[in-house]
Tab-separated table of C-alpha atoms in Angstrom:
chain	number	residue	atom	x	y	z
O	1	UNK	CA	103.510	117.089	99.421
O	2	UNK	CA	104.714	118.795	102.305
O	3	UNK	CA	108.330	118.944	104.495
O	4	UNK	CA	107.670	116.305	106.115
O	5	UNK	CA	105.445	113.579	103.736
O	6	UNK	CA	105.940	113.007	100.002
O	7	UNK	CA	102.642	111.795	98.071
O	8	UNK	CA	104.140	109.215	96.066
O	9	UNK	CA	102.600	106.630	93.299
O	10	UNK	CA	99.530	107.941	92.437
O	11	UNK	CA	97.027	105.636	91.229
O	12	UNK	CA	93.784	107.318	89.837
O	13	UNK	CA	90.546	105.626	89.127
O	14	UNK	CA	87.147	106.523	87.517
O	15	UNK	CA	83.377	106.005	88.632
O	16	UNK	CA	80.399	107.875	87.229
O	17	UNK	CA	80.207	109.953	90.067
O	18	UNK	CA	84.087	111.248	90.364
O	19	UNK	CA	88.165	110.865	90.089
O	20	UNK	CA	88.947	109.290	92.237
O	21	UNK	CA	92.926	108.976	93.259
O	22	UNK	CA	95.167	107.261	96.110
O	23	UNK	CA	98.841	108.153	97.312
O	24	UNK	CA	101.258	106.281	99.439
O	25	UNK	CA	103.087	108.736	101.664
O	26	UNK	CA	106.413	108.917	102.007
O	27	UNK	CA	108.734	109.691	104.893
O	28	UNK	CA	111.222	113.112	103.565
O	29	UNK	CA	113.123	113.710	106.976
O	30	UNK	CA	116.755	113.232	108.257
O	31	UNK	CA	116.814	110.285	110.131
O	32	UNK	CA	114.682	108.363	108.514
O	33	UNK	CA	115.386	105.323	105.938
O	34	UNK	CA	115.035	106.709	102.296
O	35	UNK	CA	111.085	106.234	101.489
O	36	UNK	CA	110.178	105.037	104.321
O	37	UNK	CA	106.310	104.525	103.893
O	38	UNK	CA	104.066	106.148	106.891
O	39	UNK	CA	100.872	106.012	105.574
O	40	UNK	CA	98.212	106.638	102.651
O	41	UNK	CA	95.925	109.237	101.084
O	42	UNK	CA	92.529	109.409	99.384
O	43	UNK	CA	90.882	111.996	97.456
O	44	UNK	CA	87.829	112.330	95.171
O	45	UNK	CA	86.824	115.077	93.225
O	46	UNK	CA	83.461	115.231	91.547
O	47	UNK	CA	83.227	114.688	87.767
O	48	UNK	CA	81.002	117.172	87.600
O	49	UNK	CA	83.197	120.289	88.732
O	50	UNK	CA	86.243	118.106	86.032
O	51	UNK	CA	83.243	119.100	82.985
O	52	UNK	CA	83.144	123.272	83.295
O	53	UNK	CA	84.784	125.692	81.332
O	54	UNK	CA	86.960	126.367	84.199
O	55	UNK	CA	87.179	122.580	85.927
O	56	UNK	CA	87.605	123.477	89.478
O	57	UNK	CA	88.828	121.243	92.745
O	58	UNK	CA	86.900	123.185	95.232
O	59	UNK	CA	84.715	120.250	95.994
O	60	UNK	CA	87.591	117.674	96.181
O	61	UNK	CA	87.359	115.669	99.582
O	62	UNK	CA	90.756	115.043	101.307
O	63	UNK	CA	91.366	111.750	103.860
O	64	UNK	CA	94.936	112.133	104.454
O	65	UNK	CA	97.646	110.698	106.508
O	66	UNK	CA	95.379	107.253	106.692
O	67	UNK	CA	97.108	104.432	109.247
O	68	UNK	CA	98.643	101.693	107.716
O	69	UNK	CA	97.406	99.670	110.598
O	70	UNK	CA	94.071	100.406	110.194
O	71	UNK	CA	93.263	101.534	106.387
O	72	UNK	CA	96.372	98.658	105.025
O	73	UNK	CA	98.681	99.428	102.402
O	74	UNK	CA	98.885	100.369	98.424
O	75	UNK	CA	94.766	102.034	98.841
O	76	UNK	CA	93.482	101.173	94.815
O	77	UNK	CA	90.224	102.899	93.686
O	78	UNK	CA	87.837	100.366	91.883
O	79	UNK	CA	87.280	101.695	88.124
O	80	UNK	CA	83.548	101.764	87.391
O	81	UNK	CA	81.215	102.144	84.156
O	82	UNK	CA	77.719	101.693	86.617
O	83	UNK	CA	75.307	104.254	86.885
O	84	UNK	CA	75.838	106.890	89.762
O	85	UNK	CA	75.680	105.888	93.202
O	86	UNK	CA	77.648	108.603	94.666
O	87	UNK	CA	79.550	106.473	96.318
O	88	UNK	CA	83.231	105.068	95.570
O	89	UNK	CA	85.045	101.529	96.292
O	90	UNK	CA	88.801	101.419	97.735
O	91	UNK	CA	90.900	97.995	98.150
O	92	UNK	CA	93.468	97.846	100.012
O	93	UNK	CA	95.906	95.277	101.082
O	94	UNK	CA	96.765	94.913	104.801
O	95	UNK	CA	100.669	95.765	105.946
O	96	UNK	CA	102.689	96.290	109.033
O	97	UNK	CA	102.974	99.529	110.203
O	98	UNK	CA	106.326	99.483	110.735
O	99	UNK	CA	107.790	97.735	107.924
O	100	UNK	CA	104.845	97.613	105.511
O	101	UNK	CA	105.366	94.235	104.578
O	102	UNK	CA	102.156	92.500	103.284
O	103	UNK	CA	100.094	90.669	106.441
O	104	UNK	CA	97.863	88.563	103.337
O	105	UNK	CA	94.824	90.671	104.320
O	106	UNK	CA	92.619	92.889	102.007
O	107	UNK	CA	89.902	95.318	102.977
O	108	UNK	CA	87.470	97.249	101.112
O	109	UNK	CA	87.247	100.904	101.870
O	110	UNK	CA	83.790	102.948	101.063
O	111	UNK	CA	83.276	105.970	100.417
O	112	UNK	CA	79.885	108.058	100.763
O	113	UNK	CA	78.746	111.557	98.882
O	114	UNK	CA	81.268	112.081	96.443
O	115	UNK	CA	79.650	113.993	94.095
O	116	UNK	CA	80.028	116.598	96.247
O	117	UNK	CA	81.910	118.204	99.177
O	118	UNK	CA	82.372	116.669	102.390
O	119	UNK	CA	82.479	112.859	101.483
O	120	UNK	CA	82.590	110.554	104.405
O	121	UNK	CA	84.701	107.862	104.685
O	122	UNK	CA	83.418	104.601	106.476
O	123	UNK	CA	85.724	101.762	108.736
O	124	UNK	CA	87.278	99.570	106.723
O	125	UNK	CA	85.985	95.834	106.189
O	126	UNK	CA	88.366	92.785	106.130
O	127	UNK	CA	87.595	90.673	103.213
O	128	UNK	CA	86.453	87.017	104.202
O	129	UNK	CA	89.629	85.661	102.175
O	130	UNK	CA	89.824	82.057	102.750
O	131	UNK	CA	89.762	80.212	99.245
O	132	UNK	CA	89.310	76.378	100.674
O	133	UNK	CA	85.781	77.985	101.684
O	134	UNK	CA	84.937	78.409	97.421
O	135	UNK	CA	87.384	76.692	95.995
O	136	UNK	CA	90.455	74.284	96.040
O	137	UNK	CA	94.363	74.744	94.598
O	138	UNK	CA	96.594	71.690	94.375
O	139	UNK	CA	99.058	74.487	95.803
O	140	UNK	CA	99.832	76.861	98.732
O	141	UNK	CA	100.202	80.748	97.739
O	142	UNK	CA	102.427	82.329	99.903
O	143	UNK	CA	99.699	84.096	101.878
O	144	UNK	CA	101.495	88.171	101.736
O	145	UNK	CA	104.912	86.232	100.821
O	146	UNK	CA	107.560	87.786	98.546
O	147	UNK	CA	107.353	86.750	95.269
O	148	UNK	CA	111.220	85.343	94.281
O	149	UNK	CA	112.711	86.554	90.985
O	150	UNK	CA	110.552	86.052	87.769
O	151	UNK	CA	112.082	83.807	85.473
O	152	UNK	CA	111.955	85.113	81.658
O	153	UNK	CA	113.037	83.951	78.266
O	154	UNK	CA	116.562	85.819	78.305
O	155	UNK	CA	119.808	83.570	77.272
O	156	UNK	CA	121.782	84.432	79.805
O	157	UNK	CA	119.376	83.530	82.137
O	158	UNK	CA	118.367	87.144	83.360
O	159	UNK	CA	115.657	87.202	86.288
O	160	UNK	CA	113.671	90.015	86.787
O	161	UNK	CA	112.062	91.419	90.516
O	162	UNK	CA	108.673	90.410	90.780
O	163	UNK	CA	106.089	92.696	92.144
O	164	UNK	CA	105.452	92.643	96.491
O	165	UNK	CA	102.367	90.547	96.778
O	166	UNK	CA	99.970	93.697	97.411
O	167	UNK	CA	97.395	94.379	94.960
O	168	UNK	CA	99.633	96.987	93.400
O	169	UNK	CA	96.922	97.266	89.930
O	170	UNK	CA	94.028	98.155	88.975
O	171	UNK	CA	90.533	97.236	90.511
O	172	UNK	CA	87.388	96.717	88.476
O	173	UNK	CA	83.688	97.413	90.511
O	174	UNK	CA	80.715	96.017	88.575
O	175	UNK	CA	77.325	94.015	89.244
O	176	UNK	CA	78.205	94.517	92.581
O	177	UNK	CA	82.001	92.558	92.595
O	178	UNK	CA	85.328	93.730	92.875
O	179	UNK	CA	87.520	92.268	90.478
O	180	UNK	CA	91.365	92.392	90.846
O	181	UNK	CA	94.359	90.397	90.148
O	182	UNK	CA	98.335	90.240	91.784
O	183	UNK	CA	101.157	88.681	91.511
O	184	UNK	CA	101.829	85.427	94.538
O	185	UNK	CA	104.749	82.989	95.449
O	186	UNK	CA	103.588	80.071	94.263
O	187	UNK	CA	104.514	76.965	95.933
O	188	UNK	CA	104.244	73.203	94.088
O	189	UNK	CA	103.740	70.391	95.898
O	190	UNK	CA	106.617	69.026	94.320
O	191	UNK	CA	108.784	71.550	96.222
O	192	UNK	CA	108.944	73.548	93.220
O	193	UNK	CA	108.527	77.428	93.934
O	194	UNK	CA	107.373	79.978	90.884
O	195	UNK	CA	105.858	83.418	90.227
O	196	UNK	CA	102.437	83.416	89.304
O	197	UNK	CA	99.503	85.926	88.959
O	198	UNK	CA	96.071	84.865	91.247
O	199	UNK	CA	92.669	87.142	90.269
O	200	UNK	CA	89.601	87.245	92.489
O	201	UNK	CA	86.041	87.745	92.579
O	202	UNK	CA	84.613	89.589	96.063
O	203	UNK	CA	81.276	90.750	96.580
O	204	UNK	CA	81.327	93.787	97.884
O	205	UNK	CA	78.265	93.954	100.032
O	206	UNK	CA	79.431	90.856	102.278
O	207	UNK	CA	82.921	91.231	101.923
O	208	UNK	CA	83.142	87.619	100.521
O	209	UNK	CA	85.587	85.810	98.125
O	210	UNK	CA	82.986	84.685	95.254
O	211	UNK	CA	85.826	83.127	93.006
O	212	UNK	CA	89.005	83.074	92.027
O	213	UNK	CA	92.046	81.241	90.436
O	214	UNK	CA	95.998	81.384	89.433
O	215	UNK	CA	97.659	81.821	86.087
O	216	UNK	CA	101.191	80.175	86.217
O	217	UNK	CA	103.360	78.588	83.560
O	218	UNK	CA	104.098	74.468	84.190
O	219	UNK	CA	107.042	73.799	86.890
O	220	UNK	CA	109.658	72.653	84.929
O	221	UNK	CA	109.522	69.963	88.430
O	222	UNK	CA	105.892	68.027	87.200
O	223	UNK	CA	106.633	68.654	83.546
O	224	UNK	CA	110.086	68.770	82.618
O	225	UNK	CA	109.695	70.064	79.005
O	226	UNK	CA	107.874	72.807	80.390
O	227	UNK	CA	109.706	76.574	79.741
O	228	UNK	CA	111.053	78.184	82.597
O	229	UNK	CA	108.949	81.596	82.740
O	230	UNK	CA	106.906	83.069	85.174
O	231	UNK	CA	103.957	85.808	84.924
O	232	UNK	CA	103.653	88.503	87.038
O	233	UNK	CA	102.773	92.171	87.531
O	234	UNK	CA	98.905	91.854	86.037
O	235	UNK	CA	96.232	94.397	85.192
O	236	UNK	CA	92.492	93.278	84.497
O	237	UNK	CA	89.306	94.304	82.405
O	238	UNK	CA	85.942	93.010	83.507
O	239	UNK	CA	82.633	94.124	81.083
O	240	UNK	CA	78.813	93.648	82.398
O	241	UNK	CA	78.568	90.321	80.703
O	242	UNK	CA	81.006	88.608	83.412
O	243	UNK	CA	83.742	88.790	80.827
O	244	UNK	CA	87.321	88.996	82.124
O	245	UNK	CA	90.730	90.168	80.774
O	246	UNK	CA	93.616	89.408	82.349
């Protein structure tokens, strides 16, 4: 942190090579709204210099003060059990630069030499994100839309806020696919509109959606015993046998 920026919700991740760990910067000036968000930070440190008697961050690489017009929005490292690469995987979700609001875009951010000072950081990549190219929905997601309020069993009838449509969890990298999950305004064809959580497959060497799907309770709409809850806010667990946790 300085005067000026705040480094704000961390979000740490783990490869066999280093920590890895992003911050969204804050705005801490007069004049300027409360929290305003001006852009985002990366840093990895090498696991090696974390497993001394005296761990050290001498080696940690710094790529501060990234644009949210070109590097996106809420930066997440992609957790990894694979052997050393020394390299590290970064999603990020595409925003405006002036209000941060989601655009619907992701990108995939690499990172080279980590296991040691001096990492270099390369452009970032839009992911090819159009699902009617690998699959089909008989829905429309709200493409970077706010979520509306998340229904829950409560008998008073209590919503709760439901998470920006970002990617605001965790990211899994293995056998060569990011795996990662958020929450989406979901929209029926009924007219029916719900919170639901969609997860995705993208392989990271061509930047392509592989697969992916949506987890949503039944609109009360198309089934009218249905309960009235939505799901939202999701993490996910992905092991080398192409098993997935959501």
């Amino acid at each position: 942190s300085t005067g000026i920026r705040q480094n704000g919700e961390l979000n740490i991740g783990v490869d066999e090579d280093a920590l890895l760990i992003c911050s969204r910067n804050l705005v801490n000036v007069p004049g300027f709204p409360a929290n305003q968000k001006i852009s985002n930070s990366i840093y990895t440190v090498p696991r090696a210099d974390l497993y001394t008697v005296s761990p050290t961050l001498t080696n940690m690489s710094r790529f501060e003060n990234l644009s949210l017009t070109t590097h996106g929005d809420y930066i997440r490292p992609a957790s990894s059990i694979e052997q050393s690469d020394n390299k590290a995987t970064f999603l990020s979700s595409g925003a405006n630069a002036i209000t941060g609001a989601s655009t619907g875009e992701n990108y995939i951010i690499n990172v080279s030499n980590v296991k040691q000072f001096g990492a270099t950081m390369a452009t970032p990549v839009k992911i090819d994100f159009d699902p009617s190219k690998n699959f089909t929905w008989d829905f429309n997601y709200g493409n970077g839309a706010t979520a509306p309020l998340a229904r829950q069993p409560h008998p008073l009838g209590i919503f709760i806020k439901a998470n920006s449509p970002q990617v605001v969890n965790n990211v899994v990298d293995i056998r060569g696919s990011l795996w990662f999950a958020h929450t989406i305004r979901l929209e029926w064809l009924s007219g029916d509109v719900s919170v639901a959580v969609a997860w995705y497959e993208v392989n990271k060497d061509r930047n392509e959606l592989m697969q992916g799907g949506v987890i949503t309770m039944p609109s009360t709409v198309m089934f009218p015993n249905a309960f009235e809850w939505d799901v939202y806010n999701p993490s996910i667990a992905v092991n080398k046998y192409g098993i997935v946790s959501i």
